[in-house]
JSON list of C-alpha atoms in Angstrom, two decimals:
[
{"chain": "A", "resi": 1, "resn": "MET", "atom": "CA", "xyz": [-0.24, 0.17, 0.15]},
{"chain": "A", "resi": 2, "resn": "SER", "atom": "CA", "xyz": [1.50, 3.55, -0.67]},
{"chain": "A", "resi": 3, "resn": "PHE", "atom": "CA", "xyz": [-0.11, 6.63, 0.78]},
{"chain": "A", "resi": 4, "resn": "ASP", "atom": "CA", "xyz": [0.68, 10.03, -1.21]},
{"chain": "A", "resi": 5, "resn": "LEU", "atom": "CA", "xyz": [2.42, 12.17, 1.12]},
{"chain": "A", "resi": 6, "resn": "ARG", "atom": "CA", "xyz": [-0.20, 14.98, -0.08]},
{"chain": "A", "resi": 7, "resn": "ARG", "atom": "CA", "xyz": [-3.64, 13.39, 1.37]},
{"chain": "A", "resi": 8, "resn": "PRO", "atom": "CA", "xyz": [-2.85, 12.10, 5.06]},
{"chain": "A", "resi": 9, "resn": "PRO", "atom": "CA", "xyz": [-4.01, 9.05, 5.69]},
{"chain": "A", "resi": 10, "resn": "GLU", "atom": "CA", "xyz": [-7.61, 7.61, 7.13]},
{"chain": "A", "resi": 11, "resn": "ILE", "atom": "CA", "xyz": [-5.82, 4.70, 8.56]},
{"chain": "A", "resi": 12, "resn": "SER", "atom": "CA", "xyz": [-8.05, 3.73, 11.07]},
{"chain": "A", "resi": 13, "resn": "GLU", "atom": "CA", "xyz": [-10.29, 1.80, 9.14]},
{"chain": "A", "resi": 14, "resn": "LEU", "atom": "CA", "xyz": [-8.31, -0.07, 7.45]},
{"chain": "A", "resi": 15, "resn": "LEU", "atom": "CA", "xyz": [-6.40, -1.43, 10.17]},
{"chain": "A", "resi": 16, "resn": "THR", "atom": "CA", "xyz": [-9.95, -1.99, 11.64]},
{"chain": "A", "resi": 17, "resn": "MET", "atom": "CA", "xyz": [-10.17, -4.24, 8.70]},
{"chain": "A", "resi": 18, "resn": "LEU", "atom": "CA", "xyz": [-6.93, -6.12, 8.89]},
{"chain": "A", "resi": 19, "resn": "SER", "atom": "CA", "xyz": [-6.56, -6.69, 13.15]},
{"chain": "A", "resi": 20, "resn": "PRO", "atom": "CA", "xyz": [-4.92, -9.97, 13.73]},
{"chain": "A", "resi": 21, "resn": "GLN", "atom": "CA", "xyz": [-6.75, -12.63, 13.84]},
{"chain": "A", "resi": 22, "resn": "ALA", "atom": "CA", "xyz": [-3.83, -15.28, 14.65]},
{"chain": "A", "resi": 23, "resn": "SER", "atom": "CA", "xyz": [-1.33, -15.25, 17.00]},
{"chain": "A", "resi": 24, "resn": "ARG", "atom": "CA", "xyz": [1.35, -14.07, 14.43]},
{"chain": "A", "resi": 25, "resn": "SER", "atom": "CA", "xyz": [1.23, -10.30, 14.29]},
{"chain": "A", "resi": 26, "resn": "PRO", "atom": "CA", "xyz": [0.14, -9.40, 10.11]},
{"chain": "A", "resi": 27, "resn": "LEU", "atom": "CA", "xyz": [2.77, -6.98, 8.48]},
{"chain": "A", "resi": 28, "resn": "PHE", "atom": "CA", "xyz": [1.72, -4.09, 7.35]},
{"chain": "A", "resi": 29, "resn": "LEU", "atom": "CA", "xyz": [3.94, -3.18, 4.13]},
{"chain": "A", "resi": 30, "resn": "VAL", "atom": "CA", "xyz": [4.10, 1.14, 3.66]},
{"chain": "A", "resi": 31, "resn": "SER", "atom": "CA", "xyz": [6.33, 2.60, 0.68]},
{"chain": "A", "resi": 32, "resn": "LEU", "atom": "CA", "xyz": [6.21, 6.14, 0.68]},
{"chain": "A", "resi": 33, "resn": "VAL", "atom": "CA", "xyz": [5.54, 8.56, -2.50]},
{"chain": "A", "resi": 34, "resn": "SER", "atom": "CA", "xyz": [5.81, 11.73, -2.80]},
{"chain": "A", "resi": 35, "resn": "HIS", "atom": "CA", "xyz": [5.14, 13.80, -6.34]},
{"chain": "A", "resi": 36, "resn": "ASP", "atom": "CA", "xyz": [6.45, 17.44, -5.40]},
{"chain": "A", "resi": 37, "resn": "ALA", "atom": "CA", "xyz": [10.09, 17.27, -6.99]},
{"chain": "A", "resi": 38, "resn": "HIS", "atom": "CA", "xyz": [11.90, 18.70, -4.13]},
{"chain": "A", "resi": 39, "resn": "ASP", "atom": "CA", "xyz": [11.18, 15.75, -2.30]},
{"chain": "A", "resi": 40, "resn": "LYS", "atom": "CA", "xyz": [13.23, 12.77, -3.98]},
{"chain": "A", "resi": 41, "resn": "ALA", "atom": "CA", "xyz": [14.42, 10.77, -1.98]},
{"chain": "A", "resi": 42, "resn": "GLY", "atom": "CA", "xyz": [17.90, 11.62, -0.19]},
{"chain": "A", "resi": 43, "resn": "THR", "atom": "CA", "xyz": [17.26, 15.19, -0.20]},
{"chain": "A", "resi": 44, "resn": "PRO", "atom": "CA", "xyz": [16.98, 17.48, 3.27]},
{"chain": "A", "resi": 45, "resn": "ARG", "atom": "CA", "xyz": [13.39, 17.24, 4.29]},
{"chain": "A", "resi": 46, "resn": "ALA", "atom": "CA", "xyz": [11.82, 14.28, 2.66]},
{"chain": "A", "resi": 47, "resn": "MET", "atom": "CA", "xyz": [13.50, 11.95, 5.74]},
{"chain": "A", "resi": 48, "resn": "PRO", "atom": "CA", "xyz": [11.39, 13.95, 7.93]},
{"chain": "A", "resi": 49, "resn": "ALA", "atom": "CA", "xyz": [8.14, 14.55, 6.12]},
{"chain": "A", "resi": 50, "resn": "ALA", "atom": "CA", "xyz": [8.49, 10.93, 5.65]},
{"chain": "A", "resi": 51, "resn": "ALA", "atom": "CA", "xyz": [8.47, 10.02, 9.70]},
{"chain": "A", "resi": 52, "resn": "ALA", "atom": "CA", "xyz": [5.79, 12.80, 10.02]},
{"chain": "A", "resi": 53, "resn": "CYS", "atom": "CA", "xyz": [3.64, 10.56, 7.65]},
{"chain": "A", "resi": 54, "resn": "VAL", "atom": "CA", "xyz": [4.81, 7.47, 9.39]},
{"chain": "A", "resi": 55, "resn": "ALA", "atom": "CA", "xyz": [4.02, 7.67, 12.69]},
{"chain": "A", "resi": 56, "resn": "PRO", "atom": "CA", "xyz": [0.65, 8.16, 12.76]},
{"chain": "A", "resi": 57, "resn": "ILE", "atom": "CA", "xyz": [0.39, 5.03, 11.07]},
{"chain": "A", "resi": 58, "resn": "ALA", "atom": "CA", "xyz": [2.68, 3.34, 13.37]},
{"chain": "A", "resi": 59, "resn": "GLU", "atom": "CA", "xyz": [0.84, 4.68, 16.12]},
{"chain": "A", "resi": 60, "resn": "ALA", "atom": "CA", "xyz": [-2.59, 3.58, 14.66]},
{"chain": "A", "resi": 61, "resn": "ALA", "atom": "CA", "xyz": [-1.00, 0.13, 13.73]},
{"chain": "A", "resi": 62, "resn": "LYS", "atom": "CA", "xyz": [0.27, -0.10, 17.26]},
{"chain": "A", "resi": 63, "resn": "GLN", "atom": "CA", "xyz": [-3.34, -0.56, 18.33]},
{"chain": "A", "resi": 64, "resn": "PHE", "atom": "CA", "xyz": [-4.23, -3.56, 16.67]},
{"chain": "A", "resi": 65, "resn": "GLY", "atom": "CA", "xyz": [-0.73, -4.91, 17.82]},
{"chain": "A", "resi": 66, "resn": "MET", "atom": "CA", "xyz": [0.74, -4.79, 14.10]},
{"chain": "A", "resi": 67, "resn": "ASN", "atom": "CA", "xyz": [4.18, -4.53, 13.15]},
{"chain": "A", "resi": 68, "resn": "VAL", "atom": "CA", "xyz": [4.35, -1.40, 10.85]},
{"chain": "A", "resi": 69, "resn": "THR", "atom": "CA", "xyz": [7.03, -2.22, 8.07]},
{"chain": "A", "resi": 70, "resn": "LEU", "atom": "CA", "xyz": [8.95, 0.18, 6.37]},
{"chain": "A", "resi": 71, "resn": "ALA", "atom": "CA", "xyz": [9.36, -1.62, 2.47]},
{"chain": "A", "resi": 72, "resn": "PRO", "atom": "CA", "xyz": [11.67, -0.27, 0.24]},
{"chain": "A", "resi": 73, "resn": "ARG", "atom": "CA", "xyz": [11.12, -0.07, -3.28]},
{"chain": "A", "resi": 74, "resn": "LEU", "atom": "CA", "xyz": [12.30, 1.47, -6.85]},
{"chain": "A", "resi": 75, "resn": "GLY", "atom": "CA", "xyz": [11.05, 5.34, -7.46]},
{"chain": "A", "resi": 76, "resn": "THR", "atom": "CA", "xyz": [9.58, 5.50, -3.87]},
{"chain": "A", "resi": 77, "resn": "TRP", "atom": "CA", "xyz": [11.70, 7.56, -1.01]},
{"chain": "A", "resi": 78, "resn": "LEU", "atom": "CA", "xyz": [13.01, 4.41, 0.29]},
{"chain": "A", "resi": 79, "resn": "GLU", "atom": "CA", "xyz": [14.44, 3.29, -2.42]},
{"chain": "A", "resi": 80, "resn": "HIS", "atom": "CA", "xyz": [17.36, 1.54, -0.59]},
{"chain": "A", "resi": 81, "resn": "PRO", "atom": "CA", "xyz": [16.72, -0.40, 2.53]},
{"chain": "A", "resi": 82, "resn": "GLN", "atom": "CA", "xyz": [19.44, 2.32, 4.19]},
{"chain": "A", "resi": 83, "resn": "ASP", "atom": "CA", "xyz": [17.06, 4.38, 4.06]},
{"chain": "A", "resi": 84, "resn": "ALA", "atom": "CA", "xyz": [14.24, 1.76, 5.21]},
{"chain": "A", "resi": 85, "resn": "VAL", "atom": "CA", "xyz": [16.42, 1.58, 8.87]},
{"chain": "A", "resi": 86, "resn": "ARG", "atom": "CA", "xyz": [17.16, 5.41, 8.96]},
{"chain": "A", "resi": 87, "resn": "LEU", "atom": "CA", "xyz": [13.33, 6.07, 8.64]},
{"chain": "A", "resi": 88, "resn": "ALA", "atom": "CA", "xyz": [12.84, 3.31, 11.23]},
{"chain": "A", "resi": 89, "resn": "MET", "atom": "CA", "xyz": [15.13, 4.61, 13.85]},
{"chain": "A", "resi": 90, "resn": "ARG", "atom": "CA", "xyz": [13.84, 7.98, 13.36]},
{"chain": "A", "resi": 91, "resn": "VAL", "atom": "CA", "xyz": [10.75, 6.67, 14.01]},
{"chain": "A", "resi": 92, "resn": "ASN", "atom": "CA", "xyz": [11.85, 5.11, 16.51]},
{"chain": "A", "resi": 93, "resn": "LYS", "atom": "CA", "xyz": [8.69, 2.66, 17.99]},
{"chain": "A", "resi": 94, "resn": "ARG", "atom": "CA", "xyz": [9.04, -1.49, 18.25]},
{"chain": "A", "resi": 95, "resn": "HIS", "atom": "CA", "xyz": [6.91, -2.54, 16.16]},
{"chain": "A", "resi": 96, "resn": "VAL", "atom": "CA", "xyz": [8.45, -0.36, 13.24]},
{"chain": "A", "resi": 97, "resn": "GLY", "atom": "CA", "xyz": [10.60, -2.44, 11.11]},
{"chain": "A", "resi": 98, "resn": "VAL", "atom": "CA", "xyz": [11.65, -2.85, 7.38]},
{"chain": "A", "resi": 99, "resn": "ALA", "atom": "CA", "xyz": [11.21, -5.24, 4.31]},
{"chain": "A", "resi": 100, "resn": "LEU", "atom": "CA", "xyz": [14.66, -5.74, 2.43]},
{"chain": "A", "resi": 101, "resn": "ASP", "atom": "CA", "xyz": [13.59, -6.02, -0.57]},
{"chain": "A", "resi": 102, "resn": "CYS", "atom": "CA", "xyz": [15.47, -7.95, -3.22]},
{"chain": "A", "resi": 103, "resn": "ASN", "atom": "CA", "xyz": [14.40, -6.92, -6.54]},
{"chain": "A", "resi": 104, "resn": "ALA", "atom": "CA", "xyz": [14.80, -3.22, -4.91]},
{"chain": "A", "resi": 105, "resn": "TRP", "atom": "CA", "xyz": [18.18, -4.37, -3.66]},
{"chain": "A", "resi": 106, "resn": "GLN", "atom": "CA", "xyz": [19.55, -5.98, -7.38]},
{"chain": "A", "resi": 107, "resn": "GLN", "atom": "CA", "xyz": [18.55, -3.25, -9.10]},
{"chain": "A", "resi": 108, "resn": "THR", "atom": "CA", "xyz": [19.97, 0.10, -7.20]},
{"chain": "A", "resi": 109, "resn": "ASP", "atom": "CA", "xyz": [23.23, -1.99, -5.97]},
{"chain": "A", "resi": 110, "resn": "GLY", "atom": "CA", "xyz": [23.55, -5.67, -5.91]},
{"chain": "A", "resi": 111, "resn": "ARG", "atom": "CA", "xyz": [26.86, -6.32, -5.89]},
{"chain": "A", "resi": 112, "resn": "ASP", "atom": "CA", "xyz": [27.65, -9.45, -3.99]},
{"chain": "A", "resi": 113, "resn": "GLU", "atom": "CA", "xyz": [30.53, -7.45, -1.57]},
{"chain": "A", "resi": 114, "resn": "GLY", "atom": "CA", "xyz": [28.19, -5.04, -0.59]},
{"chain": "A", "resi": 115, "resn": "LEU", "atom": "CA", "xyz": [26.08, -7.82, 0.55]},
{"chain": "A", "resi": 116, "resn": "PRO", "atom": "CA", "xyz": [27.12, -8.09, 4.39]},
{"chain": "A", "resi": 117, "resn": "ASP", "atom": "CA", "xyz": [27.00, -4.60, 5.82]},
{"chain": "A", "resi": 118, "resn": "VAL", "atom": "CA", "xyz": [23.51, -4.19, 3.98]},
{"chain": "A", "resi": 119, "resn": "LEU", "atom": "CA", "xyz": [22.11, -7.09, 6.04]},
{"chain": "A", "resi": 120, "resn": "ARG", "atom": "CA", "xyz": [24.36, -5.86, 8.57]},
{"chain": "A", "resi": 121, "resn": "LEU", "atom": "CA", "xyz": [22.76, -2.82, 8.61]},
{"chain": "A", "resi": 122, "resn": "VAL", "atom": "CA", "xyz": [19.24, -4.38, 7.80]},
{"chain": "A", "resi": 123, "resn": "LEU", "atom": "CA", "xyz": [19.38, -7.51, 10.09]},
{"chain": "A", "resi": 124, "resn": "PRO", "atom": "CA", "xyz": [18.35, -5.70, 13.59]},
{"chain": "A", "resi": 125, "resn": "LYS", "atom": "CA", "xyz": [15.16, -3.92, 12.04]},
{"chain": "A", "resi": 126, "resn": "LEU", "atom": "CA", "xyz": [14.13, -6.59, 9.73]},
{"chain": "A", "resi": 127, "resn": "ASN", "atom": "CA", "xyz": [10.58, -7.97, 9.60]},
{"chain": "A", "resi": 128, "resn": "ALA", "atom": "CA", "xyz": [10.00, -9.33, 6.18]},
{"chain": "A", "resi": 129, "resn": "MET", "atom": "CA", "xyz": [12.48, -10.08, 2.51]},
{"chain": "A", "resi": 130, "resn": "THR", "atom": "CA", "xyz": [9.77, -9.19, 0.08]},
{"chain": "A", "resi": 131, "resn": "LEU", "atom": "CA", "xyz": [9.74, -10.53, -3.31]},
{"chain": "A", "resi": 132, "resn": "SER", "atom": "CA", "xyz": [8.48, -9.92, -6.70]},
{"chain": "A", "resi": 133, "resn": "PRO", "atom": "CA", "xyz": [8.82, -12.83, -8.80]},
{"chain": "A", "resi": 134, "resn": "HIS", "atom": "CA", "xyz": [8.86, -12.55, -12.86]},
{"chain": "A", "resi": 135, "resn": "GLY", "atom": "CA", "xyz": [5.83, -14.10, -14.11]},
{"chain": "A", "resi": 136, "resn": "ASP", "atom": "CA", "xyz": [4.74, -16.68, -12.40]},
{"chain": "A", "resi": 137, "resn": "LEU", "atom": "CA", "xyz": [4.29, -16.42, -8.86]},
{"chain": "A", "resi": 138, "resn": "ALA", "atom": "CA", "xyz": [5.13, -19.49, -7.91]},
{"chain": "A", "resi": 139, "resn": "SER", "atom": "CA", "xyz": [8.84, -19.78, -9.27]},
{"chain": "A", "resi": 140, "resn": "TRP", "atom": "CA", "xyz": [9.97, -17.15, -6.46]},
{"chain": "A", "resi": 141, "resn": "ARG", "atom": "CA", "xyz": [12.32, -19.62, -4.98]},
{"chain": "A", "resi": 142, "resn": "ASP", "atom": "CA", "xyz": [13.97, -19.44, -8.58]},
{"chain": "A", "resi": 143, "resn": "ASP", "atom": "CA", "xyz": [14.92, -16.18, -8.60]},
{"chain": "A", "resi": 144, "resn": "GLU", "atom": "CA", "xyz": [18.39, -15.76, -8.57]},
{"chain": "A", "resi": 145, "resn": "THR", "atom": "CA", "xyz": [18.37, -12.86, -6.30]},
{"chain": "A", "resi": 146, "resn": "TYR", "atom": "CA", "xyz": [15.93, -14.49, -3.69]},
{"chain": "A", "resi": 147, "resn": "LYS", "atom": "CA", "xyz": [19.26, -17.23, -3.99]},
{"chain": "A", "resi": 148, "resn": "ARG", "atom": "CA", "xyz": [21.80, -14.93, -3.59]},
{"chain": "A", "resi": 149, "resn": "ILE", "atom": "CA", "xyz": [19.88, -12.94, -0.37]},
{"chain": "A", "resi": 150, "resn": "ALA", "atom": "CA", "xyz": [17.83, -15.85, 1.60]},
{"chain": "A", "resi": 151, "resn": "PRO", "atom": "CA", "xyz": [21.16, -18.40, 2.55]},
{"chain": "A", "resi": 152, "resn": "ARG", "atom": "CA", "xyz": [22.89, -15.17, 4.46]},
{"chain": "A", "resi": 153, "resn": "LEU", "atom": "CA", "xyz": [19.72, -14.27, 6.34]},
{"chain": "A", "resi": 154, "resn": "ALA", "atom": "CA", "xyz": [19.97, -17.65, 7.00]},
{"chain": "A", "resi": 155, "resn": "ALA", "atom": "CA", "xyz": [23.14, -18.27, 8.07]},
{"chain": "A", "resi": 156, "resn": "GLN", "atom": "CA", "xyz": [22.31, -14.99, 10.37]},
{"chain": "A", "resi": 157, "resn": "GLY", "atom": "CA", "xyz": [19.40, -17.10, 11.81]},
{"chain": "A", "resi": 158, "resn": "TRP", "atom": "CA", "xyz": [16.67, -14.57, 10.49]},
{"chain": "A", "resi": 159, "resn": "ARG", "atom": "CA", "xyz": [14.02, -16.67, 10.25]},
{"chain": "A", "resi": 160, "resn": "GLY", "atom": "CA", "xyz": [11.48, -14.29, 8.96]},
{"chain": "A", "resi": 161, "resn": "PRO", "atom": "CA", "xyz": [7.89, -14.73, 5.98]},
{"chain": "A", "resi": 162, "resn": "VAL", "atom": "CA", "xyz": [9.38, -13.91, 2.71]},
{"chain": "A", "resi": 163, "resn": "VAL", "atom": "CA", "xyz": [6.67, -11.03, 1.05]},
{"chain": "A", "resi": 164, "resn": "LEU", "atom": "CA", "xyz": [5.82, -12.05, -2.33]},
{"chain": "A", "resi": 165, "resn": "ARG", "atom": "CA", "xyz": [4.77, -8.97, -3.99]},
{"chain": "A", "resi": 166, "resn": "PRO", "atom": "CA", "xyz": [3.59, -8.78, -8.30]},
{"chain": "A", "resi": 167, "resn": "THR", "atom": "CA", "xyz": [5.04, -6.24, -10.25]},
{"chain": "A", "resi": 168, "resn": "GLY", "atom": "CA", "xyz": [4.31, -2.78, -9.05]},
{"chain": "A", "resi": 169, "resn": "ALA", "atom": "CA", "xyz": [2.22, -3.74, -5.83]}
]
């Protein structure tokens, strides 16, 4: 789900519908997009504005026992895993974490030599790994980027969920 910062989200009604029915807390994936040229990822005002948008979402989600997961996506404020971690740390809520999007990482960095540093940064806040398989969703385990990242996460003891996101979602 993406929110336009020009229209603050009315989130309580949505969270009521999504409130946990299972013993495990569901993930609420959040990506941030702004259509203002001054709000591109990495600009000085992007992080405070993003935090101002995420903070009320985090407060509302907490009431429903939900984790907020900041999801990097190309073309958003959170293009890089590092952007999501910085925002999660700025919001500073235990239930606000990040997703490591295999495809976004591959397209923005994708270097095996840089992956250990990314994983070291992301692991303390990691709620999920996300993947946008090309073609048939059933073929997600054959994704080359997933095959590069998943074993390294497993070696670090991470056992979180893999969220499949259709391309463009």
